[in-house]
Short mmCIF file of C-alpha atoms in Angstrom, two decimals:
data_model
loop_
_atom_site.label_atom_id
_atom_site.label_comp_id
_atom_site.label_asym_id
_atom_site.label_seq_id
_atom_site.Cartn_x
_atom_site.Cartn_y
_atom_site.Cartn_z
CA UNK M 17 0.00 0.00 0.00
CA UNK M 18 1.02 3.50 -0.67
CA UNK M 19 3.01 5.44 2.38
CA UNK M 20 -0.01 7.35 4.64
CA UNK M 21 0.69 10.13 6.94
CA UNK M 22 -1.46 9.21 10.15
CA UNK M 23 -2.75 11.87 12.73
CA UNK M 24 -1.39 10.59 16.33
CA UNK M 25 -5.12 8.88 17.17
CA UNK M 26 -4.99 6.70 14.04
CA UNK M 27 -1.52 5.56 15.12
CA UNK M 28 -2.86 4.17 17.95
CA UNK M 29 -6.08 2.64 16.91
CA UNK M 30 -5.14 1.05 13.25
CA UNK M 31 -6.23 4.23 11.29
CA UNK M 32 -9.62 4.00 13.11
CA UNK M 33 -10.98 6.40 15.56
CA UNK M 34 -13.04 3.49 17.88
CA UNK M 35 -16.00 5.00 19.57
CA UNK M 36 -15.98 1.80 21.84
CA UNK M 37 -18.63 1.26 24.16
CA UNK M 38 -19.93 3.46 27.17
CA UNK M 39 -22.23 0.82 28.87
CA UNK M 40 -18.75 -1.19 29.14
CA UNK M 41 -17.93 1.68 32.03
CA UNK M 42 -20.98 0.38 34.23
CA UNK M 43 -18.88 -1.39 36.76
CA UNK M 44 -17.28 1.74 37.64
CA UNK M 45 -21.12 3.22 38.28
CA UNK M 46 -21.59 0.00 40.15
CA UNK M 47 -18.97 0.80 42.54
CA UNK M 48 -19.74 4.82 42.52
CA UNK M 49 -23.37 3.93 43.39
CA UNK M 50 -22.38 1.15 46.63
CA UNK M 51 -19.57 3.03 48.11
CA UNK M 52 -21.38 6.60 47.72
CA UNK M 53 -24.86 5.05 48.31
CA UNK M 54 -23.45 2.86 51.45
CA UNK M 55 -21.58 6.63 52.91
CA UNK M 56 -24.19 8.77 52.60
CA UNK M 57 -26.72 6.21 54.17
CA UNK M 58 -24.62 5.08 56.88
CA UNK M 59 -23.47 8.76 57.78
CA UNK M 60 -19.77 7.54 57.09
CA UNK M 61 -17.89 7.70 53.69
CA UNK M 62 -15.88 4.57 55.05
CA UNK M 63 -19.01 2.72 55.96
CA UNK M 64 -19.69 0.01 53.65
CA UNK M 65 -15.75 -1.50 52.51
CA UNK M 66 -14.09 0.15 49.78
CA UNK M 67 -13.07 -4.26 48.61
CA UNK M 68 -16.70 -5.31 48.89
CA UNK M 69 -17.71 -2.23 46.62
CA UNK M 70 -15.36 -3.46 43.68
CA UNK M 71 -16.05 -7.10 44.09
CA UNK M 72 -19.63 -6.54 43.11
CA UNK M 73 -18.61 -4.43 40.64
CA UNK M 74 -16.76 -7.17 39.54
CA UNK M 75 -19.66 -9.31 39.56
CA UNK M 76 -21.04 -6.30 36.88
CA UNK M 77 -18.63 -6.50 34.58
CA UNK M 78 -18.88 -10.75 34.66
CA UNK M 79 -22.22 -10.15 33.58
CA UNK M 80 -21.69 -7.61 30.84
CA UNK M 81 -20.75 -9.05 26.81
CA UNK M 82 -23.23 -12.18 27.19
CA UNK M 83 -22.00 -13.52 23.77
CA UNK M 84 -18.23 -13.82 25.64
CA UNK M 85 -17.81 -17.19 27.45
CA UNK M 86 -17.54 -17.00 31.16
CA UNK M 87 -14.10 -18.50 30.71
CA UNK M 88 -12.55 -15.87 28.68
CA UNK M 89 -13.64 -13.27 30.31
CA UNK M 90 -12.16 -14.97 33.76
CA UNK M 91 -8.98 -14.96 31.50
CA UNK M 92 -9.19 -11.20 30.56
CA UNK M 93 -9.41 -10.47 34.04
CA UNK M 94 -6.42 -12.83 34.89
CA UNK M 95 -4.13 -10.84 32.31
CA UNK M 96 -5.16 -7.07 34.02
CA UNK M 97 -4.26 -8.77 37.49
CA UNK M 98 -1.00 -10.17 36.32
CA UNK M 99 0.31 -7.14 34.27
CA UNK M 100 3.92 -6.30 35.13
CA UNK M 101 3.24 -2.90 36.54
CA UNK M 102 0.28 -3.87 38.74
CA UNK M 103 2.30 -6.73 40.63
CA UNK M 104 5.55 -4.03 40.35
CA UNK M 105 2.81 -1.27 41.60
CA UNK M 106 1.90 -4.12 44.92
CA UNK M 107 5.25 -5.68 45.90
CA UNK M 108 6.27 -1.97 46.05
CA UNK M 109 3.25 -0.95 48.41
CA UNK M 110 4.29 -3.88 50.76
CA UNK M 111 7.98 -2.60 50.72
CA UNK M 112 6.91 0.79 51.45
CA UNK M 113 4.73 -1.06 54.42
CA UNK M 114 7.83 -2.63 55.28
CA UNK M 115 10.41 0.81 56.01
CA UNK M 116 7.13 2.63 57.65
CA UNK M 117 6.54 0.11 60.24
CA UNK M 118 10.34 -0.47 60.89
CA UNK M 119 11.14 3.22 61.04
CA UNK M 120 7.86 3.50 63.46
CA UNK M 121 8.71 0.42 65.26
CA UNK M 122 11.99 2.15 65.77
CA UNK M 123 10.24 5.76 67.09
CA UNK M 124 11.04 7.63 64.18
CA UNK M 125 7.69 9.10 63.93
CA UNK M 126 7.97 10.80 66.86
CA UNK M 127 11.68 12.19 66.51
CA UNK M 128 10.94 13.28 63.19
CA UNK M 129 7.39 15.33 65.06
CA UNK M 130 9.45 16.71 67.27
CA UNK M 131 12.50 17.83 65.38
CA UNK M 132 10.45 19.68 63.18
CA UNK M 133 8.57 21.03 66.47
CA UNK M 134 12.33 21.98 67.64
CA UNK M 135 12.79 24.64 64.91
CA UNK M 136 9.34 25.72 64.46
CA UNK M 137 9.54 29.74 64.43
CA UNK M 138 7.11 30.82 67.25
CA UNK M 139 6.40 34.19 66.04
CA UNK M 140 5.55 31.82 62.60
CA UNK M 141 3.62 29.59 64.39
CA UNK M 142 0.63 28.58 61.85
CA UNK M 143 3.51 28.74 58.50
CA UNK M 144 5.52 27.02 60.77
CA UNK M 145 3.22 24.27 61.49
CA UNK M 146 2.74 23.75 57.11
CA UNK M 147 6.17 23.52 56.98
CA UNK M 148 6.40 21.15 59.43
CA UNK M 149 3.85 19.32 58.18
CA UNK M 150 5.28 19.22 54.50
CA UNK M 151 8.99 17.64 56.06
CA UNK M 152 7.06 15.12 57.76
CA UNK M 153 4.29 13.66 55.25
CA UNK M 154 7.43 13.99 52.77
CA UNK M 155 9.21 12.07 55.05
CA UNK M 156 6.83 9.11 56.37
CA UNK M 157 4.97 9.09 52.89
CA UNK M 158 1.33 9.68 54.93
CA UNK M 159 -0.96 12.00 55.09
CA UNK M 160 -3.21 10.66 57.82
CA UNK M 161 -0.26 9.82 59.71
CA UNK M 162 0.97 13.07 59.65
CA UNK M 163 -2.21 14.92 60.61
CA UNK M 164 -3.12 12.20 63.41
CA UNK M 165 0.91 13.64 64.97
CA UNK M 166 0.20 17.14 64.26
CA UNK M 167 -3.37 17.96 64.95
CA UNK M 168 -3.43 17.83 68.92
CA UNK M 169 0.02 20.53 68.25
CA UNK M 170 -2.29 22.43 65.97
CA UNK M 171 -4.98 22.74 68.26
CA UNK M 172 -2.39 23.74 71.08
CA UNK M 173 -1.26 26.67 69.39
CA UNK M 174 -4.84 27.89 68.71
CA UNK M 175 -5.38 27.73 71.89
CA UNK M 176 -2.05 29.64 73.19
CA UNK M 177 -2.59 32.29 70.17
CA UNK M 178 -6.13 32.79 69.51
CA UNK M 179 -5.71 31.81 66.16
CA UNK M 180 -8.73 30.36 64.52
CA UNK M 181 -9.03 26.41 65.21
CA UNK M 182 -9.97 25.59 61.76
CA UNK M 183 -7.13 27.67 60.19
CA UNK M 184 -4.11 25.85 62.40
CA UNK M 185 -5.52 22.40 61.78
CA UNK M 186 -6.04 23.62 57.97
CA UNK M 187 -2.25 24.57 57.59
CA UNK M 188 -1.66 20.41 59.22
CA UNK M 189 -3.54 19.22 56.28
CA UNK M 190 -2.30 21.52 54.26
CA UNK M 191 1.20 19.81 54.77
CA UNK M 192 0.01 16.74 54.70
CA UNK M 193 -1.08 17.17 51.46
CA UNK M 194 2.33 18.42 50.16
CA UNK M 195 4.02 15.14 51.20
CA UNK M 196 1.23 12.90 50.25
CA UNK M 197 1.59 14.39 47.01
CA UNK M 198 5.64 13.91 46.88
CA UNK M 199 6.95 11.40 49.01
CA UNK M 200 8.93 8.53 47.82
CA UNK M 201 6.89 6.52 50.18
CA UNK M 202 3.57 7.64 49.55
CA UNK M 203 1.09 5.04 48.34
CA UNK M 204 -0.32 7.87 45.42
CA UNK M 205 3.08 8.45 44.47
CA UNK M 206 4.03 4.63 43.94
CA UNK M 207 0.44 4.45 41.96
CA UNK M 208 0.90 6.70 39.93
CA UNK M 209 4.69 5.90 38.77
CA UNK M 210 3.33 2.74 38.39
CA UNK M 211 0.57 3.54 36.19
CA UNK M 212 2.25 5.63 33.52
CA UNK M 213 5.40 4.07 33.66
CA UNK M 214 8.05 6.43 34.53
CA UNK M 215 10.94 6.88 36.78
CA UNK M 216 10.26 7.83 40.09
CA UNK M 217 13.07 10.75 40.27
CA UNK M 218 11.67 12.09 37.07
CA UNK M 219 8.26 12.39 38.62
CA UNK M 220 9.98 13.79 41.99
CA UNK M 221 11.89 16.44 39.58
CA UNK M 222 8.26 17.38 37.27
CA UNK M 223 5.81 17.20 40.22
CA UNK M 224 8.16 19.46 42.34
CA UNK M 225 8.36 22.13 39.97
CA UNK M 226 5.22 22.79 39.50
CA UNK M 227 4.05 22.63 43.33
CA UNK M 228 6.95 24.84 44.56
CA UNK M 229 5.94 27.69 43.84
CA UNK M 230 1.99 26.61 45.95
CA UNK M 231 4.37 26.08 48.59
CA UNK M 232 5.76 28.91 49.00
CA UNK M 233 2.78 30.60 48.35
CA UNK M 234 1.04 28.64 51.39
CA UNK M 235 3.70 29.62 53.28
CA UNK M 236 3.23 33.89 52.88
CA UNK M 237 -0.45 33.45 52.69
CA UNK M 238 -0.27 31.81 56.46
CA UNK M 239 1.88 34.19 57.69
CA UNK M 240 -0.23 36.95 56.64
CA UNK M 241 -3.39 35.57 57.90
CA UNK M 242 -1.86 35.03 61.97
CA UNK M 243 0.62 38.52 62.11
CA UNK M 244 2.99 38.48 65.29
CA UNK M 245 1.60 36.10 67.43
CA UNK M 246 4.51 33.49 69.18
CA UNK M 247 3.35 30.14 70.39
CA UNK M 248 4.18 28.29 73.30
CA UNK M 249 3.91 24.57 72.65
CA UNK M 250 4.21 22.64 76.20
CA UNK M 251 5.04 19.22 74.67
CA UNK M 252 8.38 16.83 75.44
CA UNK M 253 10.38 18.48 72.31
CA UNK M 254 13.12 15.19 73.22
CA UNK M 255 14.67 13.42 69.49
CA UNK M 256 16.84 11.25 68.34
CA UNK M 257 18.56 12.38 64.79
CA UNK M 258 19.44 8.74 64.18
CA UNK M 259 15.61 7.62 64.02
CA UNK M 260 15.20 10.46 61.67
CA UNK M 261 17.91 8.69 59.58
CA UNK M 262 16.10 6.27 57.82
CA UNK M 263 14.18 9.05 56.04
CA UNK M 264 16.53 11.13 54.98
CA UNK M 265 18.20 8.14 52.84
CA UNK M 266 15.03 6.79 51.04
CA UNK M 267 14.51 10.76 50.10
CA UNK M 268 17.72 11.59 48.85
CA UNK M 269 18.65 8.13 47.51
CA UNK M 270 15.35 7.87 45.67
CA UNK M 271 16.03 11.33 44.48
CA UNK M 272 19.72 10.35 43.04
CA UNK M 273 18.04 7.72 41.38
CA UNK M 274 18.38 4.65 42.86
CA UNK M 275 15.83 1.57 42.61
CA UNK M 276 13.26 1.99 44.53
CA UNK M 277 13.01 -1.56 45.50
CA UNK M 278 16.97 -1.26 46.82
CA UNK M 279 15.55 2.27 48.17
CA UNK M 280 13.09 0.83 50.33
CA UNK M 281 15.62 -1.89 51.41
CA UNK M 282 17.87 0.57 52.27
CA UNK M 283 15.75 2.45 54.12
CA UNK M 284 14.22 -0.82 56.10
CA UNK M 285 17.66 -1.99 57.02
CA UNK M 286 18.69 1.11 57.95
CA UNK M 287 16.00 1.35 60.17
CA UNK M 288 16.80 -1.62 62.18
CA UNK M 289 20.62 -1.17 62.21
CA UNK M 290 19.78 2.15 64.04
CA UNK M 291 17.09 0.79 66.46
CA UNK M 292 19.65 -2.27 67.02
CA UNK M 293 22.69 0.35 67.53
CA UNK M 294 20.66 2.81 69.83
CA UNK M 295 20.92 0.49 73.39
CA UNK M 296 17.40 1.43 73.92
CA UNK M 297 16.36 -2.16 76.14
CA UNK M 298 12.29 -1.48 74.65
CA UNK M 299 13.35 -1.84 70.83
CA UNK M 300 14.45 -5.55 69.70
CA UNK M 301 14.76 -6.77 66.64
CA UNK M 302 11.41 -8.78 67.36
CA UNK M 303 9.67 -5.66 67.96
CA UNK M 304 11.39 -4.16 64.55
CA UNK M 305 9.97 -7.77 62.67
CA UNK M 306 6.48 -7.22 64.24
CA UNK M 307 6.55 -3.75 63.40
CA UNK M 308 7.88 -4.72 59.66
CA UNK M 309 5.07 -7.12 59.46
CA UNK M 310 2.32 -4.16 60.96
CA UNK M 311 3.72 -2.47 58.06
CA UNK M 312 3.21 -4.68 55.68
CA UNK M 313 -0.18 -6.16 56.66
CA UNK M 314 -1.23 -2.11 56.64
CA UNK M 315 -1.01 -2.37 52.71
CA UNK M 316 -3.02 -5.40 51.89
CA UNK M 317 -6.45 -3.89 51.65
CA UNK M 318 -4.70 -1.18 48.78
CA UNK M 319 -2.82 -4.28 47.10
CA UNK M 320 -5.73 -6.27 46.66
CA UNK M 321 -8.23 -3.42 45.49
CA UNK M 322 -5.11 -2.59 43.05
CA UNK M 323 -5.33 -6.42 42.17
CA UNK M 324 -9.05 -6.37 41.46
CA UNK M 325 -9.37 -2.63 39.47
CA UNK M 326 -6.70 -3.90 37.62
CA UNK M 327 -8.58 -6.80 36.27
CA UNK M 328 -11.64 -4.80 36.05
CA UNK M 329 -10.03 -2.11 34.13
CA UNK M 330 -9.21 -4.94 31.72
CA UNK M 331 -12.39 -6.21 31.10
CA UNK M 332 -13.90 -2.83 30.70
CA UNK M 333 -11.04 -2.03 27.96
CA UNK M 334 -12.05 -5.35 25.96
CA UNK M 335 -15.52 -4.50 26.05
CA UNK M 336 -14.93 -0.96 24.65
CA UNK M 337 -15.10 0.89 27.87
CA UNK M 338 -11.67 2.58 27.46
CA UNK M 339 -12.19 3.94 23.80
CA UNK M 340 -15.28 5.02 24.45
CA UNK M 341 -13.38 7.72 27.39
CA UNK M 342 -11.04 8.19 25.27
CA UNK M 343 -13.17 9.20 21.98
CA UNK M 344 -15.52 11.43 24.26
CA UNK M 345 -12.12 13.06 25.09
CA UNK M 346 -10.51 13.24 21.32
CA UNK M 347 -13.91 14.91 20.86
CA UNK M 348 -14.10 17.59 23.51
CA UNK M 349 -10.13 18.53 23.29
CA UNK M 350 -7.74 19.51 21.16
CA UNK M 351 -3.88 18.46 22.00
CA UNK M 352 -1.81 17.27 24.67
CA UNK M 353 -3.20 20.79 26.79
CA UNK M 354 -6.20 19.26 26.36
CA UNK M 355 -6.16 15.54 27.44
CA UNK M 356 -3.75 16.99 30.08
CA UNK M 357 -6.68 18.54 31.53
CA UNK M 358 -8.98 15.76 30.65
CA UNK M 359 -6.53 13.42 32.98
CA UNK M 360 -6.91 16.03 36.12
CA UNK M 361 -10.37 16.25 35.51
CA UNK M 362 -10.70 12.30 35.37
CA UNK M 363 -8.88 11.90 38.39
CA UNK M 364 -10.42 14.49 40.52
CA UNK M 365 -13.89 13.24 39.80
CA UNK M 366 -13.33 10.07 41.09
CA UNK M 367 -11.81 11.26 43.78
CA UNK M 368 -14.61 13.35 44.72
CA UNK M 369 -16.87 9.63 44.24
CA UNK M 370 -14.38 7.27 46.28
CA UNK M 371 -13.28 9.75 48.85
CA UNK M 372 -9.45 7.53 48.63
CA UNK M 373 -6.91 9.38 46.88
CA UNK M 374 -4.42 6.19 45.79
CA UNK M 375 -7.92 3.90 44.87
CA UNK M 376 -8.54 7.08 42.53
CA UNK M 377 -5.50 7.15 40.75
CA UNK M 378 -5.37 3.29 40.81
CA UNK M 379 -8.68 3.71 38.58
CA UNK M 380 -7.86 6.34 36.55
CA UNK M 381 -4.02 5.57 35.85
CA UNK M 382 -4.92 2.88 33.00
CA UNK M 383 -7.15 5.17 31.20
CA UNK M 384 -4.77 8.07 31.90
CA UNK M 385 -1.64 6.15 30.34
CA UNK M 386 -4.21 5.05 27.06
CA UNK M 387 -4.82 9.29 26.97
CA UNK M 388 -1.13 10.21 27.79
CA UNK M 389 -0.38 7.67 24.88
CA UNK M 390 -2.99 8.98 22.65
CA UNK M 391 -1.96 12.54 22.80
CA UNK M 392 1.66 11.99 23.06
CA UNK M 393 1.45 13.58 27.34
CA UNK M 394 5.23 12.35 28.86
CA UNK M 395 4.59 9.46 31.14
CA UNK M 396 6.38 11.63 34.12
CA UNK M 397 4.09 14.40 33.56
CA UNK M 398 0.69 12.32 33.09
CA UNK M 399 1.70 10.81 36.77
CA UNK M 400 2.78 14.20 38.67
CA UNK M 401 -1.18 15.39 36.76
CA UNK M 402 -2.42 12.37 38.42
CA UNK M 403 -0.80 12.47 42.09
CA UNK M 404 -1.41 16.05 42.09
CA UNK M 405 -5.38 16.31 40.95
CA UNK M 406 -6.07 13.52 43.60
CA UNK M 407 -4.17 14.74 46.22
CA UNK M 408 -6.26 18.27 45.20
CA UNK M 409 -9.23 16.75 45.69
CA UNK M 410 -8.75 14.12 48.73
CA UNK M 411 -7.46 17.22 50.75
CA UNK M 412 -10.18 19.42 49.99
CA UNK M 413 -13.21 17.12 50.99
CA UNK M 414 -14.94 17.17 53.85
CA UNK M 415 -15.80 13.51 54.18
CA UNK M 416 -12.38 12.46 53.23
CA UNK M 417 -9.93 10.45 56.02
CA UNK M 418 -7.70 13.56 56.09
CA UNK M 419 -9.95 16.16 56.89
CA UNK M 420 -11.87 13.96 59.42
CA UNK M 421 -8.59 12.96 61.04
CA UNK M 422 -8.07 16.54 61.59
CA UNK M 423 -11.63 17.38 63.08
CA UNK M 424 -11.28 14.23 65.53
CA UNK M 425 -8.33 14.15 68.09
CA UNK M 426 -7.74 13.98 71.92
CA UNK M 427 -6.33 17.26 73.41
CA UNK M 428 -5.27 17.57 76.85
CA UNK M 429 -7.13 14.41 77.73
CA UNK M 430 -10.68 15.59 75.94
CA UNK M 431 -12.19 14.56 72.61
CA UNK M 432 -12.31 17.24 70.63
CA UNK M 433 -14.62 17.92 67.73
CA UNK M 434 -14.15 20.64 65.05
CA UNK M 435 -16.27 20.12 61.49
CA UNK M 436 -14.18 19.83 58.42
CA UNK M 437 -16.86 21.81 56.82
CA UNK M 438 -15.20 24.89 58.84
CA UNK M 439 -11.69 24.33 57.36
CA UNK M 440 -12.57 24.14 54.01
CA UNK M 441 -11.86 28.10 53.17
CA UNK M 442 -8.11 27.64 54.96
CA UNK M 443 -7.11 24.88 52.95
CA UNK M 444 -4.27 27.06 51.27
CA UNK M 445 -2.03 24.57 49.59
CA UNK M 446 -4.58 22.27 48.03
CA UNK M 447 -6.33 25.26 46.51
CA UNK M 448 -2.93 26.78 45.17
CA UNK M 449 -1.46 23.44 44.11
CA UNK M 450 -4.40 22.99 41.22
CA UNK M 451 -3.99 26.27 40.39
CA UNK M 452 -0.51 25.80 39.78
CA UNK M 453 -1.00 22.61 37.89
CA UNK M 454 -3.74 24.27 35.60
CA UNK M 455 -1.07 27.16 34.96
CA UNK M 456 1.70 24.33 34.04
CA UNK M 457 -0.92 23.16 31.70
CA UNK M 458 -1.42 26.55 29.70
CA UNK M 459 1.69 27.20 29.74
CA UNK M 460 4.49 24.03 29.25
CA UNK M 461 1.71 21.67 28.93
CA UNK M 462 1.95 21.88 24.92
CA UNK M 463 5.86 21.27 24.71
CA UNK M 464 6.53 18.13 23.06
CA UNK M 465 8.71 15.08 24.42
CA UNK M 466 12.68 14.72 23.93
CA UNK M 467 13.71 12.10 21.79
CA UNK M 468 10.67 11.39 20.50
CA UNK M 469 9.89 8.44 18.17
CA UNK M 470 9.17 8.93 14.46
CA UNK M 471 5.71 8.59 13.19
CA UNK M 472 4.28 5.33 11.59
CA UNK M 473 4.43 5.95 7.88
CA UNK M 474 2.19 3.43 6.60
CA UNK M 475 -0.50 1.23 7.55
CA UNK M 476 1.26 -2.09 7.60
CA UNK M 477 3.73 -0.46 10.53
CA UNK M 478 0.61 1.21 11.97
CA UNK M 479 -1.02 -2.43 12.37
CA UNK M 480 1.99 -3.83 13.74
CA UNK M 481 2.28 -1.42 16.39
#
C-alpha cells in the first residue's frame, strides 16, 4: 500500500478512531453507586468497605458481553491482574509497608514530630506548622499519619494564640497534602509511577516544579493571615537524629536515582541497624519484625483493590469501555493541553466519588496512560497530573480520612470535635497546588517530548504497532 501520513489517534487505533462502548464503564457506576450510596446512608464515607464495593462491581462487569464465554472473560481479568506494573505497583506498596513500620517500630515518627517542632519559628507559628507538616508527610509518605501527629500541636497553638481552630488544623492538612503528594513513600506516588510508567526521580523532579511555587505561596499566605503572634507549645520536644535517619536516605537516595526496590531496602535496614545500635532495652529486633510485618499487613487492603481494578479495568477495555473515554475526550479537546486537563479532571472526579486518593488514581491511571499515549502527554508528567489532581481533591473534601482525622483528636485528655466543613476556606495549599497545575498546563503543557519516536508511515507499521 502506498506510504499514509497518520494523525497521532490513528496511530494508535489502526487508522480508526473506535468509539468503543460506554455501557462497558458500568462497573465503575456500580462501585460509585455502593460506596457513595453505602456513605451517605450510613453517615460515614468509610461505611460500607471500599473491597466489597469493587467485588460486586466485579460481579457487573462478569455479567456484561453475554455472547463472551464465562471463561474468557475470567482470562481477561487474569491478564489485568497479572500485568507487570500492577504486581511491580503491589510488591512496592508492601515494601513501602515494610520501612514505615520499621522506622515506626523504631520511634522515628515521633523524633521526626518533634525535630520539626524543635525549629518551628514561634512568632511563625501557623507557617511554621505547614512547613512542618510538609517535612514530615514527605518524610513518612502519609498524610493521615501526619495529621493524626500534628493535629493535637495544631490545636495547642490555637489555643495559646487565639488563632482560629480551623485555620491551624487547615495549615496540618495543608502539609500533609504536600508530602502525600511527593513522598517517595507515599502510596499515590508509587500508583501513579506505576501507572504511567516512569521513573520515580523524574516524577519527583516534574511534580516538584510545579508545586513549589503553591508552597511557597502557602507559606506567605499563612503568615499573613496570623501577624505576630509566638506560640508556646508545652510538649516533650526530646529526638533522636538517628531515628530520623532512615528518612533522609530513602529521600535523597530515591532522588539520586536509585531503585526503589533497593531504596526501600535501604531504608528498612537502615532502620533496624539504628534501632539495634541505639541500646534502647524497649526496641528488639522482634519488635522491629512485628513492626515490619504491621507495616506490611497495613497495605493489603490497597494491594488487593489494586489487584481487582486492575482486572476490572481490563475487562472494561475489551468491552470498549476505554475507547469510548477516550473518543468522548478526542472529541471535547484539542492536544496534549487538552487531554492533560482531561486526565486532572478524570482523576479528581473520582476522587470526589471514592473519597481515597491512591484507589482514585489506581482507577484512573490505565485510562490516563491510554490518553497520555494517545496525545503523546510524557509518562512523568501524566503521573505528577495524576498524584497532584487527587491529592487536590482528597485534601479538599470534607468527608475524606484527612480532613476527618483533623476534626477528631484527643487534646489535653478531651475529645475534641471541630467540622471539616469549617476548614474548608483555609485549605491554602490544596487550593494553590491545582492552580498551579492548571497554569503548568497553559503554559508548558503543549511542549513536546525529547527524543521522541518517528511517526508510523504506513498502515502495515501502523497495524503492527
Amino acid at each position: 500500500p502506498p506510504a499514509v501520513k497518520l494523525k497521532p489517534y490513528e496511530r494508535i487505533f489502526g487508522g480508526l478512531m473506535k468509539k468503543g462502548n460506554f455501557w462497558a464503564l458500568l462497573p465503575i457506576g456500580v462501585f460509585l453507586v455502593l460506596f457513595l450510596g453505602g456513605g451517605i446512608i450510613a453517615g460515614d464515607m468509610y461505611a460500607v468497605p471500599t473491597l466489597l464495593c469493587f467485588l460486586l462491581a466485579l460481579v457487573a462487569a462478569m455479567l456484561q458481553n453475554r455472547k463472551m464465554p464465562m471463561g474468557e472473560k475470567l482470562g481477561i481479568f487474569a491478564k489485568g491482574v497479572g500485568e507487570k506494573n500492577i504486581i511491580i505497583m503491589v510488591l512496592i506498596f508492601l515494601c513501602a509497608g515494610a520501612f514505615t513500620g520499621a522506622v515506626g517500630s523504631i520511634g522515628g515518627v515521633d523524633s521526626t514530630v518533634n525535630f520539626g517542632l524543635s525549629v518551628l519559628p514561634p512568632e511563625f507559628a501557623v507557617a511554621g506548622l505547614f512547613i512542618i507538616g510538609c517535612f514530615i508527610s514527605t518524610s513518612m509518605g502519609t498524610s493521615v499519619g501526619t495529621i493524626t501527629a500534628l493535629a493535637p500541636i495544631g490545636y495547642g497553638i490555637s489555643v495559646a494564640t487565639g488563632f482560629s481552630a480551623p485555620l491551624c488544623l487547615a495549615a496540618v492538612v495543608s502539609g500533609a497534602m504536600f508530602g502525600d503528594n511527593l513522598s517517595m513513600v507515599s502510596d499515590t506516588t508509587i500508583a501513579a509511577v506505576t501507572t504511567q510508567g516512569c521513573k520515580m526521580k523524574d516524577k519527583f523532579k516534574q511534580n516538584f516544579f510545579i508545586v513549589l511555587p503553591a508552597a511557597v505561596i502557602a507559606v506567605v499566605v499563612f503568615i499573613v493571615l496570623t501577624p505576630g503572634q509566638a506560640a508556646d507549645i508545652s510538649r516533650d520536644m526530646s529526638y533522636n537524629f538517628w531515628k530520623i535517619v532512615p528518612y533522609l536516605f530513602v529521600l535523597v537516595s530515591a532522588i539520586a536515582g536509585l531503585n526503589v526496590f533497593l531504596v526501600l531496602a535501604g531504608g528498612t535496614l537502615s532502620a533496624i541497624v539504628i534501632g539495634l545500635c541505639l541500646g534502647d532495652p524497649t526496641i528488639t529486633f522482634w519488635s522491629i519484625l512485628s513492626g515490619i510485618g504491621s507495616g506490611m499487613v497495613s497495605m493489603y487492603d490497597i494491594s488487593l483493590i489494586s489487584l481487582v481494578v486492575a482486572g476490572i479495568v481490563e475487562i472494561i477495555k475489551a468491552n470498549g469501555g476505554i475507547d469510548a473515554i477516550i473518543y468522548a475526550i478526542r472529541k471535547c479537546v484539542k492536544g496534549k493541553k487538552g487531554a492533560q486537563a482531561g486526565i486532572a479532571l478524570l482523576v479528581t472526579l473520582v476522587d470526589i466519588f471514592t473519597a481515597n486518593n491512591t484507589v482514585a488514581i489506581v482507577i484512573s491511571g490505565p485510562i490516563a496512560k491510554d490518553i497520555a499515549t494517545e496525545f503523546g502527554v510524557d509518562p512523568k508528567t501524566s503521573a505528577s497530573l495524576l498524584d497532584i489532581f487527587a491529592s487536590f481533591a482528597q485534601g479538599i473534601i470534607p468527608y475524606g480520612a484527612q480532613l476527618l482525622a483533623a476534626g477528631s483528636f484527643v487534646y489535653d485528655g478531651l475529645a475534641v470535635q471541630v467540622s471539616p466543613v469549617s476548614m474548608m476556606p483555609y485549605l491554602i495549599y490544596p487550593y494553590v497546588m491545582a492552580l498551579c497545575a492548571l497554569l503548568f498546563i497553559v503554559f508548558f503543557g503543549g511542549r513536546s517530548k525529547k527524543n521522541k519516536q518517528e511517526p508510523v508511515n504506513n498502515i502495515k507499521e501502523t497495524e503492527e504497532a
